[in-house]
Short mmCIF file of C-alpha atoms in Angstrom, two decimals:
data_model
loop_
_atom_site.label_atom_id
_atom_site.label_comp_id
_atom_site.label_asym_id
_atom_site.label_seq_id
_atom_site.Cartn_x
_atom_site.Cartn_y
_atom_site.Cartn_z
CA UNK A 25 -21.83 114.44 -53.21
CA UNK A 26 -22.04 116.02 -56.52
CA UNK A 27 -20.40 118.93 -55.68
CA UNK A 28 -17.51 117.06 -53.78
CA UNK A 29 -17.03 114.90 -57.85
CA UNK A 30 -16.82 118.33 -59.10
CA UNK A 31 -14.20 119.54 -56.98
CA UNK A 32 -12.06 116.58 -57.01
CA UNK A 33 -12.21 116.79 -60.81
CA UNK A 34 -11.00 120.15 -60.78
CA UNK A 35 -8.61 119.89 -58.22
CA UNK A 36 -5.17 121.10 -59.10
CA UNK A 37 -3.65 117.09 -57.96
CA UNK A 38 -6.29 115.38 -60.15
CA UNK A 39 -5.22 117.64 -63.20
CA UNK A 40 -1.83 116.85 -63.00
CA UNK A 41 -2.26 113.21 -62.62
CA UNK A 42 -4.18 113.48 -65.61
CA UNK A 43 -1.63 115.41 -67.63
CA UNK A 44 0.96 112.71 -66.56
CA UNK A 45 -0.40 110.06 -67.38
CA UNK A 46 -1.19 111.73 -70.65
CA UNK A 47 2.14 112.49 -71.23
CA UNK A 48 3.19 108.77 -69.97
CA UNK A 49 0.56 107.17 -72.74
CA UNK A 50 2.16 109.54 -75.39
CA UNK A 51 5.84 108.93 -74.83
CA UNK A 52 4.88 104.81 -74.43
CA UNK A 53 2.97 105.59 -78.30
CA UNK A 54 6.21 107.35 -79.07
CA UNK A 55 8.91 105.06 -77.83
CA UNK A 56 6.80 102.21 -79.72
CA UNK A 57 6.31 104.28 -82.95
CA UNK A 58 10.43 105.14 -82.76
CA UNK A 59 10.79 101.17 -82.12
CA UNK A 60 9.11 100.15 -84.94
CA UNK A 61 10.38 102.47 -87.44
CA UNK A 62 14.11 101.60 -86.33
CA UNK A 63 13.03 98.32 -86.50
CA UNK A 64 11.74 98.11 -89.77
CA UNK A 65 15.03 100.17 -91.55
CA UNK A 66 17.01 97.47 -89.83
CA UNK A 67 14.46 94.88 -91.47
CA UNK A 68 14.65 96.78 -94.97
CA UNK A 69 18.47 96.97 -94.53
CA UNK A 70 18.84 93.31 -94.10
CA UNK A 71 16.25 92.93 -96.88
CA UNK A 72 18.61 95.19 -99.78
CA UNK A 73 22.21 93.26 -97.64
CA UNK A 74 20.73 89.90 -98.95
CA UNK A 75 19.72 91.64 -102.13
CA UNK A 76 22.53 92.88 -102.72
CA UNK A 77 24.70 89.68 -102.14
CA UNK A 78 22.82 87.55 -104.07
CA UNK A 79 23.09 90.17 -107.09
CA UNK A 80 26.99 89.98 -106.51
CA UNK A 81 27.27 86.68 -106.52
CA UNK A 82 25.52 86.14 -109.85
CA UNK A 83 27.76 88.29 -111.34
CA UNK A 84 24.85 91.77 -111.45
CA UNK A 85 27.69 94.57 -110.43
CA UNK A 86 26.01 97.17 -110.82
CA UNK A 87 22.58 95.93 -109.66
CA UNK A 88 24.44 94.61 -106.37
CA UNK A 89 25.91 98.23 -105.80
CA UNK A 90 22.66 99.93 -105.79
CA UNK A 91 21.18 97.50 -103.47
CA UNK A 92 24.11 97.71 -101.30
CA UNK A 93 24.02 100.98 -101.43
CA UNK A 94 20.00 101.41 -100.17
CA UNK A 95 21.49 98.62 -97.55
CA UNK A 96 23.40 101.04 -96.04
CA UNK A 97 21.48 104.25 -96.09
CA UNK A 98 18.61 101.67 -93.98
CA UNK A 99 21.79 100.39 -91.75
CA UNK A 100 23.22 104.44 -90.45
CA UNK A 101 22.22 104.59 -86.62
CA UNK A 102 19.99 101.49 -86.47
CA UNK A 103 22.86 98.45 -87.38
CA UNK A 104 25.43 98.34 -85.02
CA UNK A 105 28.81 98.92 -86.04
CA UNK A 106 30.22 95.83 -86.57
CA UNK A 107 27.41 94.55 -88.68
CA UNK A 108 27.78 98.04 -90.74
CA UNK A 109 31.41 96.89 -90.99
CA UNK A 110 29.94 94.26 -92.84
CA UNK A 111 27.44 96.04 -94.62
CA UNK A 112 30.93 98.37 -96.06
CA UNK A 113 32.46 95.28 -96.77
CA UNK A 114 30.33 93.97 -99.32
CA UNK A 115 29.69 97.55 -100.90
CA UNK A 116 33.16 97.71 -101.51
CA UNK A 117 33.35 94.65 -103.35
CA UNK A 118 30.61 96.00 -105.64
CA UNK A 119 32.42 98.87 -106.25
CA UNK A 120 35.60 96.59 -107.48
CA UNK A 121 33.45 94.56 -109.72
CA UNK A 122 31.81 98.02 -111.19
CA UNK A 123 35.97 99.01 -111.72
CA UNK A 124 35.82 101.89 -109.26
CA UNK A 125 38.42 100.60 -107.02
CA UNK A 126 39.20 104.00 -105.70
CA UNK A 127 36.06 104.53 -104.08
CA UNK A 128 36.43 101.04 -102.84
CA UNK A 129 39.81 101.60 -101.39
CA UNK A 130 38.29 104.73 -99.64
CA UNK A 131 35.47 102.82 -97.80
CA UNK A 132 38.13 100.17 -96.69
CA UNK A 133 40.56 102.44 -95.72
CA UNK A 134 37.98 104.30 -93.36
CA UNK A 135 36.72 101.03 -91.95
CA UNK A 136 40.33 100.43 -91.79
CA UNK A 137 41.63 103.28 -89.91
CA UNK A 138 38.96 102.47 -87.30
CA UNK A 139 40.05 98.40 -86.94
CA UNK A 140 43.35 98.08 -88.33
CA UNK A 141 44.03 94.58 -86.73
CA UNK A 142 40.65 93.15 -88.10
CA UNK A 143 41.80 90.42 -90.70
CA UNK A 144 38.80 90.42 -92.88
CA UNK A 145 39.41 94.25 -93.48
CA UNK A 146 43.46 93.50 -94.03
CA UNK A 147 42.37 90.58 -96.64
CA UNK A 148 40.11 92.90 -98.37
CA UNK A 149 42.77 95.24 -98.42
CA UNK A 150 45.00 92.84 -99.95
CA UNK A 151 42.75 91.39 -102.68
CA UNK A 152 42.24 95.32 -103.75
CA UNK A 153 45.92 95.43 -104.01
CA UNK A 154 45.87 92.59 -105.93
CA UNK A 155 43.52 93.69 -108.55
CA UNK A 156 45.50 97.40 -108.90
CA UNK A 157 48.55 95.83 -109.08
CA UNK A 158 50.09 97.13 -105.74
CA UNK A 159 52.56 94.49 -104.68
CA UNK A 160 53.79 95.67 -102.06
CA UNK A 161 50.25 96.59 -100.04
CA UNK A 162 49.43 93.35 -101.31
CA UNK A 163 51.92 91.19 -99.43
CA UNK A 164 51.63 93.96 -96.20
CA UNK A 165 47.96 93.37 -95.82
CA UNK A 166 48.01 89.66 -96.52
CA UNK A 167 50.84 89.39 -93.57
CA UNK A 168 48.52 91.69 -91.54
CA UNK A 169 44.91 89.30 -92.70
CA UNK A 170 47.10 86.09 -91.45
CA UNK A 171 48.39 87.29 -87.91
CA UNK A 172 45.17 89.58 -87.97
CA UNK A 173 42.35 89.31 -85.54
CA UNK A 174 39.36 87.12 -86.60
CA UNK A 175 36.16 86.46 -85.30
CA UNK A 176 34.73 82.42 -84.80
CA UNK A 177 36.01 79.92 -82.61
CA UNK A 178 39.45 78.57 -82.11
CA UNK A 179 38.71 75.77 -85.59
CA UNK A 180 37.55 78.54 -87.90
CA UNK A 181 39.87 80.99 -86.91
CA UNK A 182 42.27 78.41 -88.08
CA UNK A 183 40.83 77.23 -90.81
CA UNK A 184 40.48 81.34 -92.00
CA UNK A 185 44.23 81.93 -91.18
CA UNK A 186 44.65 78.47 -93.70
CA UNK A 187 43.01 79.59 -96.07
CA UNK A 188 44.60 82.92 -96.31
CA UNK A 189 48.16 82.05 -96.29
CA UNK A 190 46.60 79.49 -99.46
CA UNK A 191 45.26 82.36 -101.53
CA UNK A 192 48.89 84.47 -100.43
CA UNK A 193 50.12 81.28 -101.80
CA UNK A 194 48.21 81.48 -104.84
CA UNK A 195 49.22 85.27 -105.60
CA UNK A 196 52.62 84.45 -104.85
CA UNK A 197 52.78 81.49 -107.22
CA UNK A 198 51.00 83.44 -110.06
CA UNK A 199 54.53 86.06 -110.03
CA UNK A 200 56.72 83.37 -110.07
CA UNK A 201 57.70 84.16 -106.52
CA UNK A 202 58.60 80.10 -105.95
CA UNK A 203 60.71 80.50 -102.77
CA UNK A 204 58.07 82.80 -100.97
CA UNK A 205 55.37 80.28 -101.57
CA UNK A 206 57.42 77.71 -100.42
CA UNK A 207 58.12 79.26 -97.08
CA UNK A 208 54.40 79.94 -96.89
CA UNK A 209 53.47 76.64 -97.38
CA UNK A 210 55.86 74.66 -95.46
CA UNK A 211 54.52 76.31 -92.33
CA UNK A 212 50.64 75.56 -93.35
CA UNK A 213 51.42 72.03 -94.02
CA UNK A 214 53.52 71.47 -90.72
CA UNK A 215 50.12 72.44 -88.93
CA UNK A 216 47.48 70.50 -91.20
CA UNK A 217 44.44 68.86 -89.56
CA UNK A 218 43.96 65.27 -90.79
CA UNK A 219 41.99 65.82 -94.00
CA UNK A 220 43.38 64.21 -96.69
CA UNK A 221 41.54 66.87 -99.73
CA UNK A 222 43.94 69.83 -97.71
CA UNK A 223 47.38 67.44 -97.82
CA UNK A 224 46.04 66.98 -101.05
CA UNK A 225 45.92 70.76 -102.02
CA UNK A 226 48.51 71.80 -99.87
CA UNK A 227 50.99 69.14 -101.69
CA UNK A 228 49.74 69.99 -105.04
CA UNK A 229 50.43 73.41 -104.09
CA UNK A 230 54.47 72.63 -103.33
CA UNK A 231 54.60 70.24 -106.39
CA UNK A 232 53.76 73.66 -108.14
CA UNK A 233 57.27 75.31 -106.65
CA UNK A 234 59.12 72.50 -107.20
CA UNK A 235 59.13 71.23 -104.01
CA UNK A 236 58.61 67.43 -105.49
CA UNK A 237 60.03 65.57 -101.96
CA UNK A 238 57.86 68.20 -99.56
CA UNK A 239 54.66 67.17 -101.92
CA UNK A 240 55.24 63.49 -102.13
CA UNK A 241 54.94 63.98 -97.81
CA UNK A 242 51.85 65.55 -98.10
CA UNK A 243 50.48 63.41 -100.76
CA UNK A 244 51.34 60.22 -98.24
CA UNK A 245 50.01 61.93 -95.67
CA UNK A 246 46.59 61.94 -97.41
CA UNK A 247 46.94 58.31 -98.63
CA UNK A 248 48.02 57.32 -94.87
CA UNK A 249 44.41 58.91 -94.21
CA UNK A 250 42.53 57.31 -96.96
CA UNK A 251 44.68 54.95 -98.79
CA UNK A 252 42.05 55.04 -101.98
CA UNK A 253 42.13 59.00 -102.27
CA UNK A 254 42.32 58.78 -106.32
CA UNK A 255 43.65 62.42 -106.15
CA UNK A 256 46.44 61.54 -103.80
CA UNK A 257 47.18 58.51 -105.73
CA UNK A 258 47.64 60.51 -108.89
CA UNK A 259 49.56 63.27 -107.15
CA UNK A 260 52.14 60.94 -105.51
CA UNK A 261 52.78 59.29 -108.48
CA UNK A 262 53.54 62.42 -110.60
CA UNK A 263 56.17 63.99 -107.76
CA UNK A 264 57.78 60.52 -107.57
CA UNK A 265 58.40 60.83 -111.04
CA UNK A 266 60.05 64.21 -111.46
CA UNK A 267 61.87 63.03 -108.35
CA UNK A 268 63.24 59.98 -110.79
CA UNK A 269 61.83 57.18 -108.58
CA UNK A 270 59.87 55.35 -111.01
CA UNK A 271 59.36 52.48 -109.23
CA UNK A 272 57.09 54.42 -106.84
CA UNK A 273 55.47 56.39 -109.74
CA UNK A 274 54.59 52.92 -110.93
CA UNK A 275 53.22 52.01 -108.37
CA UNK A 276 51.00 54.89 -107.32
CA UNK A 277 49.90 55.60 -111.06
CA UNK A 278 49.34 52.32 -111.62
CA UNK A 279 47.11 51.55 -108.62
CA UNK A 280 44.85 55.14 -109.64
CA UNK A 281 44.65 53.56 -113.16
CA UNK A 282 42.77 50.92 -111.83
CA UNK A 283 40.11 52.61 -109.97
CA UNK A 284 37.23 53.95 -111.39
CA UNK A 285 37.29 57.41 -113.14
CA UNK A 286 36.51 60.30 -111.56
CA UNK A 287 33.02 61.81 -112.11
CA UNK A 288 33.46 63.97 -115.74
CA UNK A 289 36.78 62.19 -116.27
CA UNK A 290 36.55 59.47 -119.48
CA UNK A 291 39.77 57.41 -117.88
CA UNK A 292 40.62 56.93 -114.72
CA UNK A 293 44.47 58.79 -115.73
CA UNK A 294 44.76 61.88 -117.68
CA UNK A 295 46.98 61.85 -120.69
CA UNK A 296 50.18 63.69 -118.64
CA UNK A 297 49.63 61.40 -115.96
CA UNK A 298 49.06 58.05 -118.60
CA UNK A 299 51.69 58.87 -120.41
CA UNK A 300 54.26 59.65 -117.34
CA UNK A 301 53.00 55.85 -116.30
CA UNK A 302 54.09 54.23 -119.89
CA UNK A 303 57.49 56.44 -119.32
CA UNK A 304 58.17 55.23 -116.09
CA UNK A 305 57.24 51.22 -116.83
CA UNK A 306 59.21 51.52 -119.90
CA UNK A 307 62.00 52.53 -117.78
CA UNK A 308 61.93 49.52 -115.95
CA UNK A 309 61.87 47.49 -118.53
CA UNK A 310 64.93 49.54 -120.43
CA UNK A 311 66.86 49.97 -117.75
CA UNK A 312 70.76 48.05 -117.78
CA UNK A 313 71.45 49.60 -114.45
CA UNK A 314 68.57 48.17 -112.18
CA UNK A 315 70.06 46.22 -109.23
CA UNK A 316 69.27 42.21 -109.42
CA UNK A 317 69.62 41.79 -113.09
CA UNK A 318 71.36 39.02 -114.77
CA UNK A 319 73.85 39.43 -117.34
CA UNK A 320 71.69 37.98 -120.27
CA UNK A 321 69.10 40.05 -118.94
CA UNK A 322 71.44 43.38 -119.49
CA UNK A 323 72.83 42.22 -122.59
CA UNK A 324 69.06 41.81 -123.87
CA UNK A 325 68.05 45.41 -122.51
CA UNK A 326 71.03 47.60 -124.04
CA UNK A 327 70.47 45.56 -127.80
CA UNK A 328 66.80 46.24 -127.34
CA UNK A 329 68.05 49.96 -126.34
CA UNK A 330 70.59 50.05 -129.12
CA UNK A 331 68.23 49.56 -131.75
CA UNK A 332 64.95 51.83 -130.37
CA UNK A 333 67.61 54.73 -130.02
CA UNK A 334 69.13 54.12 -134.03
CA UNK A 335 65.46 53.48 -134.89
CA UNK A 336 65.19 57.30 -133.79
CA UNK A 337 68.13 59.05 -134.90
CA UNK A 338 67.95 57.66 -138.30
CA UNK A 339 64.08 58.86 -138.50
CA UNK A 340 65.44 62.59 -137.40
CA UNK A 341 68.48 62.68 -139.98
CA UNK A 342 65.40 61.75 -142.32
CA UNK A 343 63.14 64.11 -141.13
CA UNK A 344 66.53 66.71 -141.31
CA UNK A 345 67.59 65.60 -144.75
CA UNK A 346 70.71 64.88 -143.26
CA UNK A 347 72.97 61.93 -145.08
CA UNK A 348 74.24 58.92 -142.24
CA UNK A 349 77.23 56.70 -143.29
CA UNK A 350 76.79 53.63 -144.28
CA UNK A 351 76.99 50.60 -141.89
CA UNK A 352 79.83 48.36 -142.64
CA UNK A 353 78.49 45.09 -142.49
CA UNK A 354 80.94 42.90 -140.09
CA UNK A 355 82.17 39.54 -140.25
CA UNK A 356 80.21 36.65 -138.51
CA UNK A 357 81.54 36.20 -134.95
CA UNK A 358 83.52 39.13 -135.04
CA UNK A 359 82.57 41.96 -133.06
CA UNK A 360 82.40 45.38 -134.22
CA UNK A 361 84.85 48.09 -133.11
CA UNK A 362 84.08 49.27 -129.40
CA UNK A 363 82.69 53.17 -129.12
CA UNK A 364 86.23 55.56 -128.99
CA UNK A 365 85.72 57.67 -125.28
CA UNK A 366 84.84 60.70 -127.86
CA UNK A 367 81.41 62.67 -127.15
CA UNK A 368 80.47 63.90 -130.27
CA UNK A 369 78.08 67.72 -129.85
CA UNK A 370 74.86 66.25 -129.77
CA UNK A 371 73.85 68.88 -132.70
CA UNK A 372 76.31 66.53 -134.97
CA UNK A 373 74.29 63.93 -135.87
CA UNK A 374 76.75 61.97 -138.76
CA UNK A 375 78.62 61.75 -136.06
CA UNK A 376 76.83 60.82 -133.47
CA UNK A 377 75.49 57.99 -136.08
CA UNK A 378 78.99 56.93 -136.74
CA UNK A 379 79.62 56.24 -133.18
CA UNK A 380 76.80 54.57 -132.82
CA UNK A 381 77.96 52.19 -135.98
CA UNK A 382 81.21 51.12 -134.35
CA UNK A 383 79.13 49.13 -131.55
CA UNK A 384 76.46 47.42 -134.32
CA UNK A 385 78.98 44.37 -134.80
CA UNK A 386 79.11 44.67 -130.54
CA UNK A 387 75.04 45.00 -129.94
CA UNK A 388 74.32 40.90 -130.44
CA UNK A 389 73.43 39.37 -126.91
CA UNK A 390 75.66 36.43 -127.01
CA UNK A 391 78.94 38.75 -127.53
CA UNK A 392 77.42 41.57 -124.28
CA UNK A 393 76.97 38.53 -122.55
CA UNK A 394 80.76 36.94 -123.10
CA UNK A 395 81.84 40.71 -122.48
CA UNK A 396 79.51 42.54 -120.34
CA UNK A 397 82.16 45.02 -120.34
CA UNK A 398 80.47 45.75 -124.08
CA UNK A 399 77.26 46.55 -122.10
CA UNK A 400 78.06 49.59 -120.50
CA UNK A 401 79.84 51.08 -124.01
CA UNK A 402 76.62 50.37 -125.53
CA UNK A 403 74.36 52.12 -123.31
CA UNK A 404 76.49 54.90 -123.49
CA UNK A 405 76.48 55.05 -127.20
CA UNK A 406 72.16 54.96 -126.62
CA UNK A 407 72.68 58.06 -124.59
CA UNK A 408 74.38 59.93 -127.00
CA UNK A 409 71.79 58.93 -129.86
CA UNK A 410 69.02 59.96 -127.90
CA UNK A 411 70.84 63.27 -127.51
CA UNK A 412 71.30 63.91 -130.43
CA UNK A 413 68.10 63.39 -131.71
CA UNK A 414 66.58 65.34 -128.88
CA UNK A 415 68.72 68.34 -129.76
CA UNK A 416 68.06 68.59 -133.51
CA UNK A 417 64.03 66.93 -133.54
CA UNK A 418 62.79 68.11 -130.29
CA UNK A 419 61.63 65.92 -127.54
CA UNK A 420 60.91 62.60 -127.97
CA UNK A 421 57.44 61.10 -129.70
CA UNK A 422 57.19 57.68 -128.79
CA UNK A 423 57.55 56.26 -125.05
CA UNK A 424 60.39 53.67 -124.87
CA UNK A 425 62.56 57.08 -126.52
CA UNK A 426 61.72 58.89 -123.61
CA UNK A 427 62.56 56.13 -121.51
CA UNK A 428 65.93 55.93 -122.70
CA UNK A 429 66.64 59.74 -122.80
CA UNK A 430 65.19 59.91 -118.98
CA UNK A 431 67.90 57.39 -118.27
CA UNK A 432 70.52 58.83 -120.50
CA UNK A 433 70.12 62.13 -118.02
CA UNK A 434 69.91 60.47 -115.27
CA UNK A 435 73.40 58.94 -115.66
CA UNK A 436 74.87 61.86 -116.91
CA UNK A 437 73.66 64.10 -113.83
CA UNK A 438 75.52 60.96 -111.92
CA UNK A 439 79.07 61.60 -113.76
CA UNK A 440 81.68 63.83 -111.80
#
């Protein structure tokens, strides 16, 4: 029995199984000894990625490229590609902050080369442009990042693509490139979700170019959403009044100065935004040419006018040294002689002042309202004070002065 152990032992089947399973047990130790080391570089990778990140984000350059660096060394052969994409990514924006775009542009360029439709790369692409000044790549690469391919579902691939053609926006407003920006941002705003912080944005954004009527939409479009959005309030308010409707920008100013103040904001206006409010009211108080008025009420409005706008030319002749003629004091009950159809140059403020002098024995309310026909003569002799005055003392100080020169230009861009 012995002797049959030993033999079976020794047999040339029983070595082999042996040696097999040997062999089996070492390549299992090997296989989980490879396993673990890959495992752990992708571990330590992730570890120096976060690092990194977080070093970037607080502004540490150049300790953010050295971790990003390590990050990557960890990440060859044990990341897959698409996460070392990644891993690229964020070294290259370490090498921008350190001011070695060139390297940077190399890494994005190969990752580039490789995935030439991937948005995020494009976008990259185009902020490097940005910061060396290449206009041209710049606006190729932020066409490509918009129409590029990104990864996410269908709401934050469009909320990416958004937020791209915002920052092309941005670059595009920052050279003065109006008309591109608008383009831009009439096709974001036509395809808006319902949030009334983007209208917001999107028509602060076109108020920027100009676009004052495109804005005012959005801005409604926000209060339509949330009719208490303090931000949309505001907003409207200011486009309706560089759009000249200051009814409207009475209203929506007026309603934002009544809510509470933002948080880190003293009033619930800011001083542009108070003080286009006091314009606008005054206005409509000033105004001779607002439909529904009375006669009295007219004749009271252009006397009140009248004497604000000779209140203000005097003080600039003053503040000029210039002399003014005298006012000829005229009879009782007799009018004074009605403005000549003359336009004196704003610059010429004696005569400007002299004009304005013919109409003093006309600016009583009692004789505009016998002869409204005076009324209009009179207003048209404010306009040409608060011309002048604007031309040789700047622009106006106090509100009711802007008032009147906002409606002095507003019927002039109405003449012929």
């Amino acid at each position: 029995m012995a002797a049959l152990r030993r033999d079976w032992l020794h047999a040339p089947e029983t070595i082999l199984l042996v040696t097999l399973a040997v062999l089996a047990g070492a390549f299992a130790t090997t296989a989980l000894a490879a396993r673990a080391y890959h495992n752990r570089r992708r571990v330590l990778a992730e570890s120096w990625l976060q690092q990194g990140s977080a070093d970037l984000r607080d502004g540490h350059s150049a300790a953010a490229l050295s971790d990003l660096q390590t990050a990557l060394i960890y990440a060859r052969q044990d990341v897959p590609d698409d996460q070392q994409q990644a891993y690229s990514l964020d070294l290259a924006q370490a090498l921008v902050a350190n001011h070695r775009p060139d390297e940077a542009h190399a890494y994005l360029i190969d990752l580039w080369e490789r995935a030439p439709d991937s948005a995020k790369l494009n976008l990259e692409l185009a902020r490097l442009a940005v910061n060396t000044g290449d206009d041209s790549a710049a606006k190729r690469y932020y066409a490509n990042a918009i129409y590029g391919i990104w990864d996410g579902n269908a709401q934050q691939i469009q909320q990416k693509q958004r937020d791209t053609q915002l920052e092309f926006c941005r670059y595009l407003i920052g050279r003065g490139e109006r008309t591109a920006a608008n383009s831009v941002l009439v096709a974001v705003a036509g395809s808006l979700p319902p949030d009334p912080a983007l209208h917001t944005q999107v028509g602060g954004m076109l108020a920027e170019v100009g676009a004052n009527a495109q804005a005012l939409a959005q801005f409604q479009e926000a209060l339509a959403l949330d009719r208490r959005n303090h931000a949309a309030l505001v907003s409207a308010g200011l486009a309706s009044f560089a759009l000249g409707d200051d009814r409207a920008a009475v209203r929506y100013l007026g309603q934002a100065s009544r809510e509470r103040p933002q948080p880190g904001q003293a009033e619930a206006l800011d001083p542009a935004a108070a003080r286009d409010l006091a314009v606008a009211t005054a206005v409509l108080a000033l105004d001779t040419s607002q439909a529904g008025l009375t006669t009295p009420e007219r004749a009271m409005r252009s006397v009140q006018s009248y004497q604000l706008a000779k209140a203000r030319l005097e003080g600039c002749a003053n503040k000029l040294g210039v002399s003014l003629p005298k006012p000829v004091a005229a009879t009782a009950g007799s009018p004074g002689a009605p403005a000549t159809n003359a336009n004196p140059a704003p610059d010429d403020v004696p005569a400007v002042y002299t004009q304005a002098l013919k109409m003093q024995g006309s600016a009583r309310e009692a004789d505009l309202t016998r002869d409204p026909r005076l009324i209009d003569s009179l207003v048209k002799v404010v306009g040409q004070m608060e011309f002048a005055a604007s031309a040789n003392c700047g622009p106006p100080v106090e509100v009711e002065d802007e008032a009147l020169l906002r409606i002095a230009q507003r019927a002039a861009a109405a003449q012929p």
